[in-house]
Amino acid sequence: MIEVQGVRAGYGDGPDILNGINLVADAGKIVTILGPNGCGKSTLLKCIAGFVRPRAGDVRMSGTAVTNLKAHEKVRSHGVGFVPQTDNVFSSMSVTENIMLGARFVARAEREQRFEALLTQYPALAAKRNRKASALSGGERQLLSLARALIAKPRILLLDEPSAGLSPRMMHEVFEAISEIRAREGICILMVEQNAFEALHISDTAYVLSLGDVAMQGRASDLLADPAMRSLYLGGDAPH
Amino acid sequence: MFDFLIHVLIMCCLYSMLALSLNLQVGFGGLMNFGQIALFGCGAYGAALAYKYDLGFASGILIAVGLSAFVSWAFAGIGRNLQSDYWGIATLALAEVVRIIVTNEGWLTGGAQGISGIKPLLPELSGRSQQLGNLAICGAVLLVALLACMRLTRSRYGLGLKLMREEPQLAQSVGYDIMSLKRGCMIFSGFIAAAAGFIFAHYITFVGPDQMFSSETFLIWAMIVIGGLGNHFGAVFGAFLLQFIFAFIPFVKDMLGLPTEFVAAMRLVLIGGGLIGFILWRRTGLFPEKVGGRADG
Ligand SMILES: Nc1ncnc2c1ncn2[C@@H]1O[C@H](COP(=O)(O)OP(=O)(O)O)[C@@H](O)[C@H]1O
Ligand SMILES: [Mg+2]
C-alpha cells in the first residue's frame, strides 16, 4: 500500500534529517514507527503525507509514484487521512463542524450516515457534539481528529503520536480505537509512537528510527521479545 | 465646510476599500500583508499611465487590473514556504521594490514627479455637483466591494480562508489547496485595493510615488485592527473613524493654537497608539469577528 524507497529529506537548506529510509506498510496492517525524540519520525510521516518533499527517493501508494504530489492532492487521489502530532483540530469550530470538514469529498447522503456511526463509536464526542473543539480535553481532541480523518473513508491513515500527552486510561481508549479501525475498515495504518510498549501490542510490524536511519525493523511481536529492543526502547523489563 | 465634509467622506470610502481588502487578507486568510499600499499603487498608476499615453479610461481599468493581478500573484508567490511573519516582512520589502521601480523608471512613470493632470471621473460636471458625483461613485463602488466581500466570506471559499488562517496544515489534510487559496485571496483583494487607487487617481488628478510610502500601509492596518479583524463592517468603521479623526486634527490645532507639526505628529501617535492599545487591550477590535461558519462545504 505504502512503499518508501531511499527517501532523503530535510527542511529548507538544512541538513538531511532522513538519510535514505525504506519502509513498507500494507493494507489491513498497523505499522508503527518508533524512535527517540528528534530522530525524524514526524518528518518521515510528513514526507509520506506530502507536506515535506523528499530530496531523493520515492514514495508509492498502491503502486503509483506519489513522491511529488502535494498533501491536498493525496487526500483526494489516494485517500490519505493525516492526524498531525499537534494542532490537530480547528479549535474555533464545533465538534460536529470539525468532523464534517473531513467529509468534503463524501457524497451528501453517506455523510450523515457515517457521521452518526462515528458518534455511536465515540460516545465522548457525541456528548460534546455542539461544543467548540477548544473546550475538549487532549484525548477527546485525538478522538475528534481521528473521527475527522475517518469520515472521509481513508485508504491510508497516518497518525503522528496519537497517544501523546494522554492519561493511561485515555491512551488505552485511543489505541483500542485504532485497532478497531484496522479490524473494521481494513485500511493501512501507519503511526508514529513514543509509547513503544503499548504501540507494539496493537501493531503488526514496526520500524525503529535512529538519527534518520532505520536502526531496527521487524514483526511487532519479535521486537517486543528482542532483548536489545527491550533495553533501548522499552525501558528494561516491561510491565505486564 | 460642506465641501470639506464631502472630501472627507470620499477619502473615507476609498480607505474603506483598502481596509476591506486588507481585512480579507489578514482577518480572514491570516495573510500578514505589509505591502498593501503597492496594490493601491497598481490602480493609481493604471489610471495615470492610461492618461499619460492617451489610451482612454477603459484601458486604464485594464492596466490597473493587470498590474494588480500581477503584483498580488507575486505577493502570494514570494517565499511560498515562509512562515506568516517572515512572509509579512517579504511583502513589506516587495512593496518598497515596487515604489522604487516607480520612482526610478521615470521614462514610463514620470519618476518622483509623478503624473499630473489626470482627467476627473465626471469631467462634464464641475464644482459641488462634481464632488457629489465623485462621492456617489465612491459610495457605490464601496458598496459593491462590501457586498462582494460578504458574499465571498460566506462561501465555501471563505471557509477555506478561515481554515487556512487557523491551521494551514490541517486545512491541507482535509483537501484544501493552500497555495491556490492564498493566490485567490491576494488577487481578489488586490482588485478592491486597485479600485481605490484608480478612483483616487482620477479624483486627486495626480499620482506619484510619495502616495505609496509604507506608512500608508500601517494606517490601513490601524483601521482594521481598531475596527476588528475578520469583520467587514469593522474594517469600514475603522476607516471612517480614523479618517474623521484625522480630518479634525487641524481644527483642534487651530483651536489650541498649536504649531503645524502637531498635525503630522498626532497622526503618527494615533496610528501607533491605536494599534498598540487595541492589540494590548482589545484584540477583537470594536467589532469582533462573528465566529462559526458553515462546515458542510
Ligand atoms: N519545520 C522544521 N524546520 C526545520 N527543522 C525541523 C522542522 N521540523 C523538525 N525539524 C528538525 O528535524 C529533526 C527531526 O524532527 P521530527 O521529525 O519532528 O522528529 P520526531 O518526530 O522524531 O521527534 C529535529 O532535529 C527537528 O529539529
Ligand atoms: Mg514528532
Short mmCIF file of N, CA and C in Angstrom, two decimals, chain A residues 1-5 7 9 18 21-25 33 41-54 58-61 66-71 74-75 78 80-82 156-158 188 190-192:
data_model
loop_
_atom_site.label_atom_id
_atom_site.label_comp_id
_atom_site.label_asym_id
_atom_site.label_seq_id
_atom_site.Cartn_x
_atom_site.Cartn_y
_atom_site.Cartn_z
N MET A 1 0.84 -1.21 0.00
CA MET A 1 0.00 0.00 0.00
C MET A 1 0.88 1.26 0.00
N ILE A 2 1.73 1.36 1.05
CA ILE A 2 2.71 2.45 1.03
C ILE A 2 4.09 1.82 0.88
N GLU A 3 4.87 2.34 -0.08
CA GLU A 3 6.26 1.91 -0.18
C GLU A 3 7.14 3.15 -0.19
N VAL A 4 8.10 3.16 0.71
CA VAL A 4 9.04 4.26 0.77
C VAL A 4 10.40 3.69 0.41
N GLN A 5 11.05 4.32 -0.59
CA GLN A 5 12.33 3.78 -1.05
C GLN A 5 13.41 4.84 -1.04
N VAL A 7 14.27 7.31 0.85
CA VAL A 7 13.87 8.71 0.98
C VAL A 7 14.85 9.50 1.84
N ALA A 9 15.33 13.51 3.21
CA ALA A 9 14.55 14.74 3.33
C ALA A 9 15.10 15.61 4.42
N LEU A 18 16.37 12.80 7.18
CA LEU A 18 16.22 11.38 6.86
C LEU A 18 17.28 11.01 5.84
N ILE A 21 15.47 6.34 3.80
CA ILE A 21 14.60 5.43 4.56
C ILE A 21 13.88 4.48 3.60
N ASN A 22 13.81 3.21 3.97
CA ASN A 22 12.99 2.24 3.26
C ASN A 22 11.93 1.72 4.21
N LEU A 23 10.71 1.65 3.71
CA LEU A 23 9.62 1.21 4.59
C LEU A 23 8.47 0.70 3.73
N VAL A 24 7.78 -0.31 4.24
CA VAL A 24 6.61 -0.83 3.54
C VAL A 24 5.48 -0.96 4.54
N ALA A 25 4.30 -0.57 4.16
CA ALA A 25 3.12 -0.74 5.00
C ALA A 25 1.98 -1.25 4.13
N ILE A 33 6.12 3.44 13.77
CA ILE A 33 7.47 3.98 13.68
C ILE A 33 7.86 4.45 15.07
N LYS A 41 10.91 11.04 12.99
CA LYS A 41 9.67 10.27 12.79
C LYS A 41 8.59 11.13 12.13
N SER A 42 8.38 12.32 12.71
CA SER A 42 7.34 13.19 12.13
C SER A 42 7.71 13.61 10.72
N THR A 43 8.99 13.84 10.50
CA THR A 43 9.44 14.24 9.16
C THR A 43 9.11 13.15 8.15
N LEU A 44 9.32 11.91 8.53
CA LEU A 44 9.01 10.81 7.63
C LEU A 44 7.52 10.77 7.32
N LEU A 45 6.70 10.95 8.35
CA LEU A 45 5.26 10.94 8.15
C LEU A 45 4.84 12.10 7.25
N LYS A 46 5.47 13.25 7.44
CA LYS A 46 5.13 14.43 6.61
C LYS A 46 5.57 14.23 5.16
N CYS A 47 6.66 13.47 4.97
CA CYS A 47 7.09 13.14 3.61
C CYS A 47 6.03 12.28 2.93
N ILE A 48 5.53 11.31 3.69
CA ILE A 48 4.54 10.40 3.11
C ILE A 48 3.24 11.14 2.85
N ALA A 49 2.86 12.03 3.79
CA ALA A 49 1.61 12.77 3.63
C ALA A 49 1.70 13.82 2.53
N GLY A 50 2.92 14.29 2.24
CA GLY A 50 3.07 15.28 1.18
C GLY A 50 3.35 16.69 1.67
N PHE A 51 3.63 16.87 2.94
CA PHE A 51 3.94 18.21 3.45
C PHE A 51 5.42 18.55 3.26
N VAL A 52 6.25 17.52 3.26
CA VAL A 52 7.68 17.73 3.03
C VAL A 52 8.04 16.95 1.77
N ARG A 53 8.73 17.62 0.86
CA ARG A 53 9.07 16.96 -0.40
C ARG A 53 10.42 16.26 -0.25
N PRO A 54 10.47 14.97 -0.54
CA PRO A 54 11.75 14.26 -0.40
C PRO A 54 12.81 14.85 -1.34
N ASP A 58 11.75 7.64 -3.40
CA ASP A 58 10.40 7.53 -3.93
C ASP A 58 9.40 7.18 -2.86
N VAL A 59 8.21 7.72 -3.00
CA VAL A 59 7.09 7.27 -2.18
C VAL A 59 6.03 6.75 -3.15
N ARG A 60 5.54 5.53 -2.93
CA ARG A 60 4.49 4.97 -3.78
C ARG A 60 3.29 4.64 -2.93
N MET A 61 2.11 4.82 -3.51
CA MET A 61 0.88 4.40 -2.84
C MET A 61 0.11 3.55 -3.82
N VAL A 66 3.97 8.75 -5.89
CA VAL A 66 3.28 9.96 -5.41
C VAL A 66 4.28 10.90 -4.76
N THR A 67 5.56 10.67 -5.04
CA THR A 67 6.63 11.41 -4.36
C THR A 67 6.42 12.92 -4.39
N ASN A 68 6.00 13.43 -5.55
CA ASN A 68 5.93 14.89 -5.66
C ASN A 68 4.52 15.45 -5.57
N LEU A 69 3.55 14.60 -5.22
CA LEU A 69 2.19 15.12 -5.04
C LEU A 69 2.14 15.93 -3.74
N LYS A 70 1.30 16.98 -3.74
CA LYS A 70 1.14 17.76 -2.53
C LYS A 70 0.12 17.09 -1.62
N ALA A 71 0.14 17.51 -0.37
CA ALA A 71 -0.71 16.87 0.64
C ALA A 71 -2.18 16.84 0.22
N LYS A 74 -3.00 14.25 -2.40
CA LYS A 74 -3.02 12.85 -1.94
C LYS A 74 -4.31 12.52 -1.21
N VAL A 75 -4.88 13.54 -0.54
CA VAL A 75 -6.12 13.31 0.18
C VAL A 75 -7.18 12.79 -0.78
N HIS A 78 -5.52 9.50 -3.30
CA HIS A 78 -5.13 8.23 -2.68
C HIS A 78 -5.77 7.97 -1.33
N VAL A 80 -5.73 9.60 1.54
CA VAL A 80 -4.84 9.71 2.69
C VAL A 80 -5.52 10.51 3.79
N GLY A 81 -5.53 9.96 5.00
CA GLY A 81 -6.02 10.71 6.15
C GLY A 81 -4.84 10.97 7.07
N PHE A 82 -4.67 12.20 7.49
CA PHE A 82 -3.49 12.55 8.28
C PHE A 82 -3.93 13.17 9.60
N ILE A 156 -5.60 5.13 3.56
CA ILE A 156 -4.33 5.18 4.29
C ILE A 156 -4.52 6.15 5.44
N LEU A 157 -4.15 5.73 6.64
CA LEU A 157 -4.30 6.60 7.79
C LEU A 157 -2.92 6.83 8.40
N LEU A 158 -2.53 8.11 8.49
CA LEU A 158 -1.22 8.45 9.05
C LEU A 158 -1.44 9.14 10.39
N CYS A 188 -4.79 0.75 5.69
CA CYS A 188 -3.38 0.76 6.04
C CYS A 188 -3.15 1.86 7.07
N LEU A 190 -0.42 3.77 9.45
CA LEU A 190 0.99 3.99 9.76
C LEU A 190 1.03 5.01 10.88
N MET A 191 1.60 4.61 12.02
CA MET A 191 1.61 5.58 13.12
C MET A 191 2.98 5.74 13.76
N VAL A 192 3.21 6.95 14.24
CA VAL A 192 4.42 7.26 14.97
C VAL A 192 4.06 7.20 16.44
#
